PDB file of C-alpha atoms in Angstrom:
ATOM      1  CA  UNK A 153     -53.657  12.609  91.740  1.00  0.00           C
ATOM      2  CA  UNK A 154     -51.370  13.256  88.772  1.00  0.00           C
ATOM      3  CA  UNK A 155     -52.703  16.824  88.465  1.00  0.00           C
ATOM      4  CA  UNK A 156     -51.784  17.548  92.097  1.00  0.00           C
ATOM      5  CA  UNK A 157     -48.228  16.196  91.859  1.00  0.00           C
ATOM      6  CA  UNK A 158     -47.604  17.890  88.490  1.00  0.00           C
ATOM      7  CA  UNK A 159     -48.884  21.243  89.774  1.00  0.00           C
ATOM      8  CA  UNK A 160     -46.766  21.055  92.935  1.00  0.00           C
ATOM      9  CA  UNK A 161     -43.743  20.170  90.803  1.00  0.00           C
ATOM     10  CA  UNK A 162     -44.395  23.099  88.438  1.00  0.00           C
ATOM     11  CA  UNK A 163     -44.659  25.460  91.427  1.00  0.00           C
ATOM     12  CA  UNK A 164     -41.374  24.216  92.917  1.00  0.00           C
ATOM     13  CA  UNK A 165     -43.038  22.883  96.084  1.00  0.00           C
ATOM     14  CA  UNK A 166     -40.538  21.130  98.334  1.00  0.00           C
ATOM     15  CA  UNK A 167     -40.527  17.800 100.208  1.00  0.00           C
ATOM     16  CA  UNK A 168     -43.734  16.508  98.618  1.00  0.00           C
ATOM     17  CA  UNK A 169     -45.119  13.402 100.327  1.00  0.00           C
ATOM     18  CA  UNK A 170     -48.112  11.353  99.146  1.00  0.00           C
ATOM     19  CA  UNK A 171     -49.760   9.261 101.868  1.00  0.00           C
ATOM     20  CA  UNK A 172     -52.178   6.560 100.721  1.00  0.00           C
ATOM     21  CA  UNK A 173     -55.238   6.636 103.004  1.00  0.00           C
ATOM     22  CA  UNK A 174     -57.313   4.030 101.171  1.00  0.00           C
ATOM     23  CA  UNK A 175     -58.720   1.610 103.707  1.00  0.00           C
ATOM     24  CA  UNK A 176     -57.292   3.678 106.583  1.00  0.00           C
ATOM     25  CA  UNK A 177     -59.575   6.697 106.665  1.00  0.00           C
ATOM     26  CA  UNK A 178     -62.962   7.813 105.379  1.00  0.00           C
ATOM     27  CA  UNK A 179     -61.601  11.359 105.005  1.00  0.00           C
ATOM     28  CA  UNK A 180     -59.952  10.845 101.619  1.00  0.00           C
ATOM     29  CA  UNK A 181     -58.032   8.382  99.457  1.00  0.00           C
ATOM     30  CA  UNK A 182     -54.773  10.359  99.524  1.00  0.00           C
ATOM     31  CA  UNK A 183     -53.132  13.040 101.605  1.00  0.00           C
ATOM     32  CA  UNK A 184     -50.405  15.123 100.001  1.00  0.00           C
ATOM     33  CA  UNK A 185     -48.085  17.218 102.144  1.00  0.00           C
ATOM     34  CA  UNK A 186     -45.720  19.805 100.683  1.00  0.00           C
ATOM     35  CA  UNK A 187     -43.679  22.811 101.759  1.00  0.00           C
ATOM     36  CA  UNK A 188     -43.176  26.269 100.357  1.00  0.00           C
ATOM     37  CA  UNK A 189     -40.167  28.439 101.147  1.00  0.00           C
ATOM     38  CA  UNK A 190     -42.111  31.468 102.462  1.00  0.00           C
ATOM     39  CA  UNK A 191     -45.620  32.835 103.074  1.00  0.00           C
ATOM     40  CA  UNK A 192     -45.689  34.108  99.511  1.00  0.00           C
ATOM     41  CA  UNK A 193     -44.451  30.823  98.037  1.00  0.00           C
ATOM     42  CA  UNK A 194     -47.014  28.766 100.012  1.00  0.00           C
ATOM     43  CA  UNK A 195     -49.843  31.013  98.777  1.00  0.00           C
ATOM     44  CA  UNK A 196     -48.557  30.949  95.184  1.00  0.00           C
ATOM     45  CA  UNK A 197     -48.243  27.129  95.191  1.00  0.00           C
ATOM     46  CA  UNK A 198     -51.796  26.815  96.555  1.00  0.00           C
ATOM     47  CA  UNK A 199     -53.215  29.325  94.065  1.00  0.00           C
ATOM     48  CA  UNK A 200     -51.529  27.545  91.149  1.00  0.00           C
ATOM     49  CA  UNK A 201     -52.820  24.174  92.377  1.00  0.00           C
ATOM     50  CA  UNK A 202     -56.374  25.515  92.697  1.00  0.00           C
ATOM     51  CA  UNK A 203     -56.265  26.793  89.097  1.00  0.00           C
ATOM     52  CA  UNK A 204     -54.934  23.437  87.860  1.00  0.00           C
ATOM     53  CA  UNK A 205     -57.594  21.533  89.818  1.00  0.00           C
ATOM     54  CA  UNK A 206     -60.332  23.744  88.361  1.00  0.00           C
ATOM     55  CA  UNK A 207     -59.038  23.192  84.824  1.00  0.00           C
ATOM     56  CA  UNK A 208     -59.047  19.424  85.488  1.00  0.00           C
ATOM     57  CA  UNK A 209     -62.698  19.529  86.587  1.00  0.00           C
ATOM     58  CA  UNK A 210     -62.182  19.650  90.368  1.00  0.00           C
ATOM     59  CA  UNK A 211     -63.359  23.243  90.813  1.00  0.00           C
ATOM     60  CA  UNK A 212     -65.336  22.548  93.979  1.00  0.00           C
ATOM     61  CA  UNK A 213     -62.286  22.117  96.238  1.00  0.00           C
ATOM     62  CA  UNK A 214     -62.567  23.573  99.739  1.00  0.00           C
ATOM     63  CA  UNK A 215     -59.714  25.869 100.820  1.00  0.00           C
ATOM     64  CA  UNK A 216     -58.563  27.117 104.217  1.00  0.00           C
ATOM     65  CA  UNK A 217     -55.631  29.404 105.110  1.00  0.00           C
ATOM     66  CA  UNK A 218     -54.876  30.879 101.692  1.00  0.00           C
ATOM     67  CA  UNK A 219     -54.660  34.481 102.934  1.00  0.00           C
ATOM     68  CA  UNK A 220     -52.269  33.701 105.813  1.00  0.00           C
ATOM     69  CA  UNK A 221     -49.770  31.575 103.884  1.00  0.00           C
ATOM     70  CA  UNK A 222     -48.525  29.524 106.861  1.00  0.00           C
ATOM     71  CA  UNK A 223     -50.606  26.412 106.196  1.00  0.00           C
ATOM     72  CA  UNK A 224     -53.028  26.034 103.303  1.00  0.00           C
ATOM     73  CA  UNK A 225     -55.444  23.114 103.291  1.00  0.00           C
ATOM     74  CA  UNK A 226     -57.116  22.099 100.031  1.00  0.00           C
ATOM     75  CA  UNK A 227     -59.754  19.362 100.128  1.00  0.00           C
ATOM     76  CA  UNK A 228     -60.923  17.942  96.800  1.00  0.00           C
ATOM     77  CA  UNK A 229     -62.950  15.175  98.424  1.00  0.00           C
ATOM     78  CA  UNK A 230     -60.657  12.350  97.305  1.00  0.00           C
ATOM     79  CA  UNK A 231     -57.382  14.153  98.020  1.00  0.00           C
ATOM     80  CA  UNK A 232     -56.429  16.402 100.939  1.00  0.00           C
ATOM     81  CA  UNK A 233     -53.446  18.655 100.262  1.00  0.00           C
ATOM     82  CA  UNK A 234     -51.501  20.460 102.995  1.00  0.00           C
ATOM     83  CA  UNK A 235     -49.015  23.141 101.934  1.00  0.00           C
ATOM     84  CA  UNK A 236     -46.877  24.453 104.798  1.00  0.00           C
ATOM     85  CA  UNK A 237     -44.074  26.838 105.547  1.00  0.00           C
ATOM     86  CA  UNK A 238     -41.226  24.581 106.781  1.00  0.00           C
ATOM     87  CA  UNK A 239     -41.429  25.731 110.422  1.00  0.00           C
ATOM     88  CA  UNK A 240     -45.178  25.122 110.583  1.00  0.00           C
ATOM     89  CA  UNK A 241     -44.811  21.705 108.950  1.00  0.00           C
ATOM     90  CA  UNK A 242     -42.184  20.695 111.508  1.00  0.00           C
ATOM     91  CA  UNK A 243     -44.368  21.907 114.384  1.00  0.00           C
ATOM     92  CA  UNK A 244     -47.484  19.932 113.358  1.00  0.00           C
ATOM     93  CA  UNK A 245     -45.602  16.902 111.962  1.00  0.00           C
ATOM     94  CA  UNK A 246     -48.632  15.461 110.153  1.00  0.00           C
ATOM     95  CA  UNK A 247     -46.498  12.817 108.427  1.00  0.00           C
ATOM     96  CA  UNK A 248     -45.782  11.184 111.761  1.00  0.00           C
ATOM     97  CA  UNK A 249     -49.456  11.196 112.716  1.00  0.00           C
ATOM     98  CA  UNK A 250     -50.301   9.288 109.529  1.00  0.00           C
ATOM     99  CA  UNK A 251     -47.239   7.036 109.884  1.00  0.00           C
ATOM    100  CA  UNK A 252     -44.989   7.977 107.024  1.00  0.00           C
ATOM    101  CA  UNK A 253     -43.713   4.394 106.763  1.00  0.00           C
ATOM    102  CA  UNK A 254     -46.773   3.808 104.558  1.00  0.00           C
ATOM    103  CA  UNK A 255     -46.171   6.975 102.544  1.00  0.00           C
ATOM    104  CA  UNK A 256     -44.740   7.214  99.088  1.00  0.00           C
ATOM    105  CA  UNK A 257     -42.410  10.190  99.016  1.00  0.00           C
ATOM    106  CA  UNK A 258     -42.249  12.107  95.778  1.00  0.00           C
ATOM    107  CA  UNK A 259     -39.177  14.271  95.422  1.00  0.00           C
ATOM    108  CA  UNK A 260     -39.828  17.607  93.754  1.00  0.00           C
ATOM    109  CA  UNK A 261     -36.896  19.755  92.624  1.00  0.00           C
TER     110      UNK A 261
END
């Protein structure tokens, strides 16, 4: 989990939210949601995160949406990471679906 948050911070991802799914879903233990400022920024944040995950021994992560840059999904098995453009994040509003009241928001500058 620390690798994910540190990588997102290094890449200047915005509005990073960590939702604890333990005991709530068999999908993963954590879901991390973050925003990038543009298509290019979303793709760059995701690419940087994938490199950091590989270096940390999580090289088998599944990735969807990297070429488009609107919404990139990275699934490590234990952690699901969503990286959105702000408009796409607002449209899907995943935080609400997973009830953000249980989420721990991590502010990234």
